[in-house]
Coordinates of C-alpha atoms in Angstrom, one line a residue:
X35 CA 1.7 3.8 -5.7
X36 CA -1.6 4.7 -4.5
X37 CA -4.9 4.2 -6.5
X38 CA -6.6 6.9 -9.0
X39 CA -8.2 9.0 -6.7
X40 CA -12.4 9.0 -6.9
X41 CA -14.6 12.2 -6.6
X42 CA -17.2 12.0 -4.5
X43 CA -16.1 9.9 -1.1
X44 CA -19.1 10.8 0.6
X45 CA -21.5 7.7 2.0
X46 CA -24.6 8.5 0.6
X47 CA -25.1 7.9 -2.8
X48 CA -23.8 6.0 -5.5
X49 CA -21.8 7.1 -8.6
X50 CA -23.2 9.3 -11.4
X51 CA -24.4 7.7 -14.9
X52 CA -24.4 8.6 -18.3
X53 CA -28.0 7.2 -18.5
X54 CA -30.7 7.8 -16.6
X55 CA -33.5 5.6 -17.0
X56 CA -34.6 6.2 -12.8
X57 CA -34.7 9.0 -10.4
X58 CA -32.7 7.3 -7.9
X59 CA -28.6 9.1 -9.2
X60 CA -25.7 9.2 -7.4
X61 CA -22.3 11.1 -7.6
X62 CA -19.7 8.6 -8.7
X63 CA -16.1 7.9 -9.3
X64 CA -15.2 7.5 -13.1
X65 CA -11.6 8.2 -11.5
X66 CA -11.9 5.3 -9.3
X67 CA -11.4 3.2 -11.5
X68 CA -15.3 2.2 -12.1
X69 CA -16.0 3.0 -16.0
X70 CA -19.3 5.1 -15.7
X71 CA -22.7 2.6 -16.4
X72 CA -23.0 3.4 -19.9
X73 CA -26.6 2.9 -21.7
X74 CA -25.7 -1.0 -22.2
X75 CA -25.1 -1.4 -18.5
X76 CA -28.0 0.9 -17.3
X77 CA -30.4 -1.3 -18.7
X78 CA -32.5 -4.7 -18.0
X79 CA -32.1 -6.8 -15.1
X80 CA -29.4 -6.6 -12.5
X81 CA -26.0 -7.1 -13.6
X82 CA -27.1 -8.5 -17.4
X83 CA -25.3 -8.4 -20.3
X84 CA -22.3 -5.7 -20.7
X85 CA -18.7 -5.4 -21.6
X86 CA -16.1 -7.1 -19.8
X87 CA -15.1 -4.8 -17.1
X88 CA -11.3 -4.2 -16.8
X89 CA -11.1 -1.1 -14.1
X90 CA -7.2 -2.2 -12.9
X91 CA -5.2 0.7 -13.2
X92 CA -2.5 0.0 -15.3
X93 CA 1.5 -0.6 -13.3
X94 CA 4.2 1.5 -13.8
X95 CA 5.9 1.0 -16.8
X96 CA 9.1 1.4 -14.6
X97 CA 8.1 -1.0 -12.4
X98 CA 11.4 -3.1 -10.9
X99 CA 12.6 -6.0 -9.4
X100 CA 9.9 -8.0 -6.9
X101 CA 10.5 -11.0 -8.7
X102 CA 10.0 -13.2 -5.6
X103 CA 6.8 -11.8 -4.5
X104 CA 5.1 -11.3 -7.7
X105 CA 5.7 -15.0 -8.4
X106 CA 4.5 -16.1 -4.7
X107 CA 1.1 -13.9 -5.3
X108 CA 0.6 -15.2 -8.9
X109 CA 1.1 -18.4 -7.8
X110 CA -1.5 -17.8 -4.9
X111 CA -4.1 -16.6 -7.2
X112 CA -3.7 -19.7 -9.0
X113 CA -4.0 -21.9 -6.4
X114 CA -7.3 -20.4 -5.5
X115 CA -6.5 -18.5 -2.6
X116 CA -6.8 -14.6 -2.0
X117 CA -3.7 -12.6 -1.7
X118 CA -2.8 -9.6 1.0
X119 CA 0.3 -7.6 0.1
X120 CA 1.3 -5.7 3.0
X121 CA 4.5 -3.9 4.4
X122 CA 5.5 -0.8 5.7
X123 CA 4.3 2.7 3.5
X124 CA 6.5 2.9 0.6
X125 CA 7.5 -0.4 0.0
X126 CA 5.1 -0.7 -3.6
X127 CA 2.4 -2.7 -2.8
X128 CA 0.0 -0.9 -4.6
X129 CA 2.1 -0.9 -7.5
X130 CA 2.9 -5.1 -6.6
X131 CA -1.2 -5.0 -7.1
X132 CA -1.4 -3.9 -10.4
X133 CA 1.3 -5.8 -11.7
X134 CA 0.0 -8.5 -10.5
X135 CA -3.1 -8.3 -11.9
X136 CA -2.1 -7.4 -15.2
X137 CA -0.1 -11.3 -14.9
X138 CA -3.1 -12.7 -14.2
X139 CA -5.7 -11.1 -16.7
X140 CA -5.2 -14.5 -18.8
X141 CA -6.1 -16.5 -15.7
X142 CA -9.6 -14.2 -15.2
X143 CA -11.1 -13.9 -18.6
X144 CA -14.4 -11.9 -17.4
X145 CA -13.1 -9.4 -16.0
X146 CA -11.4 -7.2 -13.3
X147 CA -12.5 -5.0 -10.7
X148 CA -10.6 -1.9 -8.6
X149 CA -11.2 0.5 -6.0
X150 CA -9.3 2.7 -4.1
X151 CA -10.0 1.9 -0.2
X152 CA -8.7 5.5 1.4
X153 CA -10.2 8.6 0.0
X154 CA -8.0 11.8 -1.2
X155 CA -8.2 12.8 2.7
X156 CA -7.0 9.8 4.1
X157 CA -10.3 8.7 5.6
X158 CA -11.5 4.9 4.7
X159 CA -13.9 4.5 1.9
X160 CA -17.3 2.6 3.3
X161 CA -17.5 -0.7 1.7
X162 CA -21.4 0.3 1.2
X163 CA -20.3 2.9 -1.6
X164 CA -17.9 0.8 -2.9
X165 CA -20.2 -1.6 -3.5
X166 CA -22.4 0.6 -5.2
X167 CA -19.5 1.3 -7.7
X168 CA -19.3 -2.4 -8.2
X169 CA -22.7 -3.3 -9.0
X170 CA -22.9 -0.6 -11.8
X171 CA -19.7 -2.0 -13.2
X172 CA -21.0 -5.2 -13.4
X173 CA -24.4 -3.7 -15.5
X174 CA -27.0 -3.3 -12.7
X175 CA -28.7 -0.4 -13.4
X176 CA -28.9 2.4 -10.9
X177 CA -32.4 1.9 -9.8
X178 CA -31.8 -1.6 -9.0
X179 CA -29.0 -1.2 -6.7
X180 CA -30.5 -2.2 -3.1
X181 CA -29.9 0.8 -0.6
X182 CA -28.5 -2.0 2.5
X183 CA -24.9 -2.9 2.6
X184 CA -25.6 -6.4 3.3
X185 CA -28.4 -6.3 0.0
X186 CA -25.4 -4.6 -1.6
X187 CA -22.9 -7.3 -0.8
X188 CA -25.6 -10.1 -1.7
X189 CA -25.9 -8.9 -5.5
X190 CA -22.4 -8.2 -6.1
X191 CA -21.3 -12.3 -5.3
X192 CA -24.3 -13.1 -7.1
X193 CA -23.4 -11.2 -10.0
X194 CA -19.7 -12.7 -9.8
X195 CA -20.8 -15.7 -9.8
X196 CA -22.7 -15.7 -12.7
X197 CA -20.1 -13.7 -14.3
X198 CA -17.5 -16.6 -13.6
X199 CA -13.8 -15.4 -13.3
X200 CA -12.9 -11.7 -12.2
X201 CA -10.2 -10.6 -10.2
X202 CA -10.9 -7.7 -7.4
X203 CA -8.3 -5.4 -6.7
X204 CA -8.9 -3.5 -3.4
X205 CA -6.0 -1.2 -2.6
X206 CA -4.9 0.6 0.5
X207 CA -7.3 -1.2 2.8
X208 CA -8.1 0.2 6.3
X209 CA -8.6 -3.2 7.8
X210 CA -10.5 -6.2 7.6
X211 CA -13.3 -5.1 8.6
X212 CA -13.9 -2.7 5.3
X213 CA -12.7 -5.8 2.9
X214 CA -15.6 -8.6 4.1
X215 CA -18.2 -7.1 2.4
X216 CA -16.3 -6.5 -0.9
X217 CA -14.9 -10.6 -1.0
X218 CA -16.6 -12.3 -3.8
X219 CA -17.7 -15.2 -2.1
X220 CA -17.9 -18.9 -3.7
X221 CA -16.7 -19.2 -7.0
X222 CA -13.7 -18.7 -9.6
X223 CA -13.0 -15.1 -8.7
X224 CA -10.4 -14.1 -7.0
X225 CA -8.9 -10.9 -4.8
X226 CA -5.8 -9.0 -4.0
X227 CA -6.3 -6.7 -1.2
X228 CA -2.5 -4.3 0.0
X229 CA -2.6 -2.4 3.4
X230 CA -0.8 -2.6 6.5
X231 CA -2.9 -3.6 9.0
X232 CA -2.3 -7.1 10.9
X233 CA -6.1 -8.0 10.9
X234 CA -5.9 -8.3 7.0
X235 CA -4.3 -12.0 7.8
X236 CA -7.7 -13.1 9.2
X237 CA -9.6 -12.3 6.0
X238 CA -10.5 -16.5 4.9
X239 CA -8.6 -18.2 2.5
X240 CA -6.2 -15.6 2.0
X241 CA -2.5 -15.4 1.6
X242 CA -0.2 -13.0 3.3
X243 CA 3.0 -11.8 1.0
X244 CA 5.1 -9.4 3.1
X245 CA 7.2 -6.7 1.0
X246 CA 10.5 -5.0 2.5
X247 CA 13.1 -2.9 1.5
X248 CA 14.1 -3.7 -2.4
X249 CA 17.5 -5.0 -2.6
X250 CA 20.9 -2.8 -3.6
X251 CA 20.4 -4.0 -7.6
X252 CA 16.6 -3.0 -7.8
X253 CA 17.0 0.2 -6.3
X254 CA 19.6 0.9 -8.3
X255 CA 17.9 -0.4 -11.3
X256 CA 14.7 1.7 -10.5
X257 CA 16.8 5.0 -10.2
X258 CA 18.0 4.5 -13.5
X259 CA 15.1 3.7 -15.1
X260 CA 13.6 6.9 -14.0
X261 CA 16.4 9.0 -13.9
X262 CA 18.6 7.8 -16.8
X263 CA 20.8 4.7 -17.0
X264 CA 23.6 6.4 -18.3
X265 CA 23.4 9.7 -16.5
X266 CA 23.7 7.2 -13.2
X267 CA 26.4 4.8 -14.8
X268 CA 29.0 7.9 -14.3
X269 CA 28.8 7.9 -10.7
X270 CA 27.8 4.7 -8.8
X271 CA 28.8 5.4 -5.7
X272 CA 26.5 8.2 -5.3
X273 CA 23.7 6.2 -7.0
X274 CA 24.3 3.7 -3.9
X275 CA 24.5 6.6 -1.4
X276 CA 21.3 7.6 -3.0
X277 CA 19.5 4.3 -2.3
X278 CA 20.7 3.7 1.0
X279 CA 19.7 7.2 2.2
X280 CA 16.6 6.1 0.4
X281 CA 16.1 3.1 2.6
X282 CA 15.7 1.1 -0.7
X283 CA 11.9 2.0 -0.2
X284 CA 10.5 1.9 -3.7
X285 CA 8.5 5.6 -2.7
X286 CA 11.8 7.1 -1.4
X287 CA 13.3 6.3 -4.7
X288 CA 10.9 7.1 -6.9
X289 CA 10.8 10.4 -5.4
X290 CA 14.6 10.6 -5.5
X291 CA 14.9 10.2 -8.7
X292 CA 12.2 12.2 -10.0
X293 CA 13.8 15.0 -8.5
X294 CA 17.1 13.9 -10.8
X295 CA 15.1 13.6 -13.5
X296 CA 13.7 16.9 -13.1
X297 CA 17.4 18.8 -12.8
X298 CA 19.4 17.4 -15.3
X299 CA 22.1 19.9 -14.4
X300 CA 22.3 18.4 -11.3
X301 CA 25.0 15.3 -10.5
X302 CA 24.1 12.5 -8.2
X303 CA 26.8 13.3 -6.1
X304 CA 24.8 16.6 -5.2
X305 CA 21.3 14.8 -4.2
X306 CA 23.4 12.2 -2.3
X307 CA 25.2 15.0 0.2
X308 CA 21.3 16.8 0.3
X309 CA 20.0 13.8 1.7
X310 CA 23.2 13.0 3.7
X311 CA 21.8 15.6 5.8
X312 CA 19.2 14.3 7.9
X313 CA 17.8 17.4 9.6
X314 CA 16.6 17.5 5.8
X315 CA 16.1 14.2 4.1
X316 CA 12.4 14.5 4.2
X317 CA 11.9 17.8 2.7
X318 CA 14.3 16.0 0.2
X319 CA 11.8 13.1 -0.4
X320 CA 8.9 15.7 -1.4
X321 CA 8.2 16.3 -4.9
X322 CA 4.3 17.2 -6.6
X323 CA 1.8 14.9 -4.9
X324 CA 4.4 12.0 -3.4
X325 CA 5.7 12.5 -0.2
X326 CA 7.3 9.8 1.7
X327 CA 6.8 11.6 5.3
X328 CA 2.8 11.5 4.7
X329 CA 2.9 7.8 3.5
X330 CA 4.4 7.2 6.8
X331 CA 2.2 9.6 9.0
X332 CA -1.0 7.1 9.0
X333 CA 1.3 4.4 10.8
X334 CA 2.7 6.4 12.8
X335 CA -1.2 7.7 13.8
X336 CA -2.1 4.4 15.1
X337 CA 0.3 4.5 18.2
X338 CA -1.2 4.3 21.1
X339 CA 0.8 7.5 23.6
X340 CA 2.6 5.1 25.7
X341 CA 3.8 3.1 22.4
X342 CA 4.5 6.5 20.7
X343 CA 6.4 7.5 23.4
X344 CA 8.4 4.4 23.6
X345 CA 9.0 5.0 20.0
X346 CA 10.9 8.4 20.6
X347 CA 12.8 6.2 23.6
X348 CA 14.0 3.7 21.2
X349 CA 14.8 6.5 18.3
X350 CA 17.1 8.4 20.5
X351 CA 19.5 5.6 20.2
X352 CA 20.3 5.8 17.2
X353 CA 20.4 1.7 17.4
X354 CA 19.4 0.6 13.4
X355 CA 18.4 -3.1 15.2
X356 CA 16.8 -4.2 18.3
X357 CA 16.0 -7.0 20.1
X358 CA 13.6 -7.3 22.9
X359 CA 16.7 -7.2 25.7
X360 CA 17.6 -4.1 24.2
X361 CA 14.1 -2.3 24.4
X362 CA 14.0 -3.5 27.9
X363 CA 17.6 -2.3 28.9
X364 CA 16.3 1.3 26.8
X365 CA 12.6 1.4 28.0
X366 CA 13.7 -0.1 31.6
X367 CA 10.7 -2.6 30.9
X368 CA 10.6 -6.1 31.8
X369 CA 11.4 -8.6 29.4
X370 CA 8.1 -9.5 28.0
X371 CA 7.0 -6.2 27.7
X372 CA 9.4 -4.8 26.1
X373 CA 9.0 -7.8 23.8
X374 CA 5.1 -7.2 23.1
X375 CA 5.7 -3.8 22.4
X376 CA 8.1 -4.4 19.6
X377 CA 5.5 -6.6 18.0
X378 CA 3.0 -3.7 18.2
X379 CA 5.4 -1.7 16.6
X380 CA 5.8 -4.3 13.8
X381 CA 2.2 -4.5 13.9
X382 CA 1.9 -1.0 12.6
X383 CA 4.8 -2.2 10.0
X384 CA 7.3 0.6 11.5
X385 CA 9.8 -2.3 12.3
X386 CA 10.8 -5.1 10.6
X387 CA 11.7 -8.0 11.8
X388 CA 15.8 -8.5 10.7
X389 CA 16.7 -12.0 9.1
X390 CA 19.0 -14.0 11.1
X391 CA 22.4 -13.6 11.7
X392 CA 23.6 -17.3 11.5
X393 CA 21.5 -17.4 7.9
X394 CA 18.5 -19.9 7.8
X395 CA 19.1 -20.6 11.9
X396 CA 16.8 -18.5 14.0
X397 CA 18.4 -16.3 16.7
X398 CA 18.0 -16.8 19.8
X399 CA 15.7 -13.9 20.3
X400 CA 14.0 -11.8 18.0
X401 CA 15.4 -8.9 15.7
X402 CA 14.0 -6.3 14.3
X403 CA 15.2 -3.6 11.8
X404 CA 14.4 0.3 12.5
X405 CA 14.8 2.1 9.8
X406 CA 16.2 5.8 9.4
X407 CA 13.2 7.1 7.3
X408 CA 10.8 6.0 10.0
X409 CA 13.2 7.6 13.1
X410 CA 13.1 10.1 11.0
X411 CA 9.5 10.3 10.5
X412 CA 8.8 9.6 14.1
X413 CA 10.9 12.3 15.4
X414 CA 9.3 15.1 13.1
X415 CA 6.0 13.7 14.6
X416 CA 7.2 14.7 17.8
X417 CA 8.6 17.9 17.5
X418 CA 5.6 18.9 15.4
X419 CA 3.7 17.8 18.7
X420 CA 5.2 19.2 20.8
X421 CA 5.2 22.7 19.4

């Protein structure tokens, strides 16, 4: 689920207050999640006094299943460490965030911090102006926020430390470069950071949880919670067509049964043979502001031509698994090659890599797991191209 989204993305400034004790204003995001520096916050020193900030976003009240993960992260944050949540689009890391955080708000008594990463467009948010956001949050008044992002950066760990226990939510990060700047730094408090870039393993003292496809009883469970438990009970074969079509991805079903929920008239059955049809199972998964296709796009944007290419190659087949002989045999590529390319593919989290066969025994090569939304995806990318 993607963050609140902020007015204002531009670099330049930071965010608008209700008080204005200096000249020095910026435009800023009350929509972010950053409450607006009230006359308490706007005044004294940097960062004194001031509520307890609690900016998280609150998690879906359907939120489902992820019992496994959300235990591994809690268990992370109290153990000290950071915590990355990353998978491929769609698979609820955002919404894994804030559920997370809301466990955890026992565990970090002064407060919590959240910002949206990506802007509306899709473009990254500069860590400079979300540190600006920060720093009012925490009570320093406008005029005292240092124009520099490294002054910036200085002032907000300073101010967490002395604060003492806050966890930092930083969704839909672009890479690691862009979540340095915003870590806190020595000290009790703690971040989650979700996005799908591989770099966000190097961040320090930081814990990657990985998040696939739900399993067939919490998509199934998710439906029905947004759809209607009973409406669904009538028909569960077509509530499992419906999920599989779905790719169990959280997005795919959310938007699946949204679209239930908003024709009552209509029977499963008659949204499982519409997305049967895969010439139109992504105009299927489009519905207000979700659309599973555009969570997909940015991935698919950070292909390379050659790996893009190869992408098409591989899609063609129709093959739902791969292994590196198999690329090789498609791509005609040599062994390694086709091998490294895979794992660039994974990189960008279109792939995932298929558990073993024998059970807890590794293969004997690697497997990895193409799923139909992303062939799907990738060859709409290509004929829109191509056009």
């Amino acid at each position: 689920m993607p963050g609140p989204a902020a007015a204002g993305a531009q670099d330049s400034a930071e965010p608008a207050t209700t008080a204005r004790p200096a000249p020095r204003q910026s435009t800023a995001p009350a929509a972010a999640g950053i409450p607006a520096a009230g006359p308490a916050l706007a005044s004294g020193e940097a960062g004194a006094g001031g509520p307890v900030v609690q900016a998280v976003p609150a998690a879906p009240g359907d939120f489902t299943g992820r019992a496994a993960e959300l235990a591994e992260a809690s268990a992370v944050l109290r153990a000290g460490q950071d915590v990355v949540l990353t998978g491929a689009p769609g698979t609820g890391k955002s919404a894994l965030a804030l559920r997370t955080a809301e466990l955890a708000r026992p565990d970090f008594p002064d407060g919590q911090l959240y910002a949206d990463l990506r802007a509306p467009d899709g473009t990254p948010r500069s860590p400079r102006l979300v540190l600006g956001w920060f720093l009012l949050a925490l009570g320093t008044a406008p005029h005292l926020v240092p124009d520099g992002l490294d002054e910036r950066a200085q002032l907000y760990r300073t101010l967490l430390a002395r604060r003492g226990r806050l966890l930092v939510v930083l969704d839909n990060a672009a890479d690691d470069a862009q979540v340095r700047p915003l870590l806190p730094g020595a000290g009790g408090s703690r971040t989650v950071v979700t996005g799908i870039r591989p770099g966000l393993a190097t961040l320090p003292g930081t814990r990657l949880v990985r998040l696939g496809a739900m399993t067939p009883a919490e998509a199934t469970t998710l439906l029905a919670r947004i759809a209607g438990a009973d409406r669904l009970a009538a028909d569960p074969v077509s509530v499992a067509r419906v999920a599989e079509y779905c790719d169990r991805l959280p997005l795919a079903l959310r938007i699946a049964a949204a679209r239930l929920a908003d024709r009552p008239h209509w029977p499963v059955a008659r949204l499982a043979d519409r997305l049967a049809a895969e010439d139109r199972r992504l105009a299927e998964l489009r519905l207000g502001s979700l659309d599973l296709a555009a969570a997909l796009r940015p991935a698919l944007d950070t292909l390379d031509d050659p790996t893009a290419a190869a992408l098409d190659e591989l899609t063609a087949t129709g093959l739902r698994v791969l292994t590196p002989a198999d690329a090789a045999a498609v791509l005609r590529l040599p062994h390694t090659e086709a091998e490294d390319l895979l794992d660039r593919l994974t990189d960008a989290r279109l792939l995932e890599p298929a558990r073993p066969t024998g059970g807890t025994a590794p293969d004997p090569e690697p497997r990895y797991r193409l799923s139909c939304l992303v062939r799907l995806s990738a060859r709409t990318r290509t004929h829109a191209l191509a056009r």
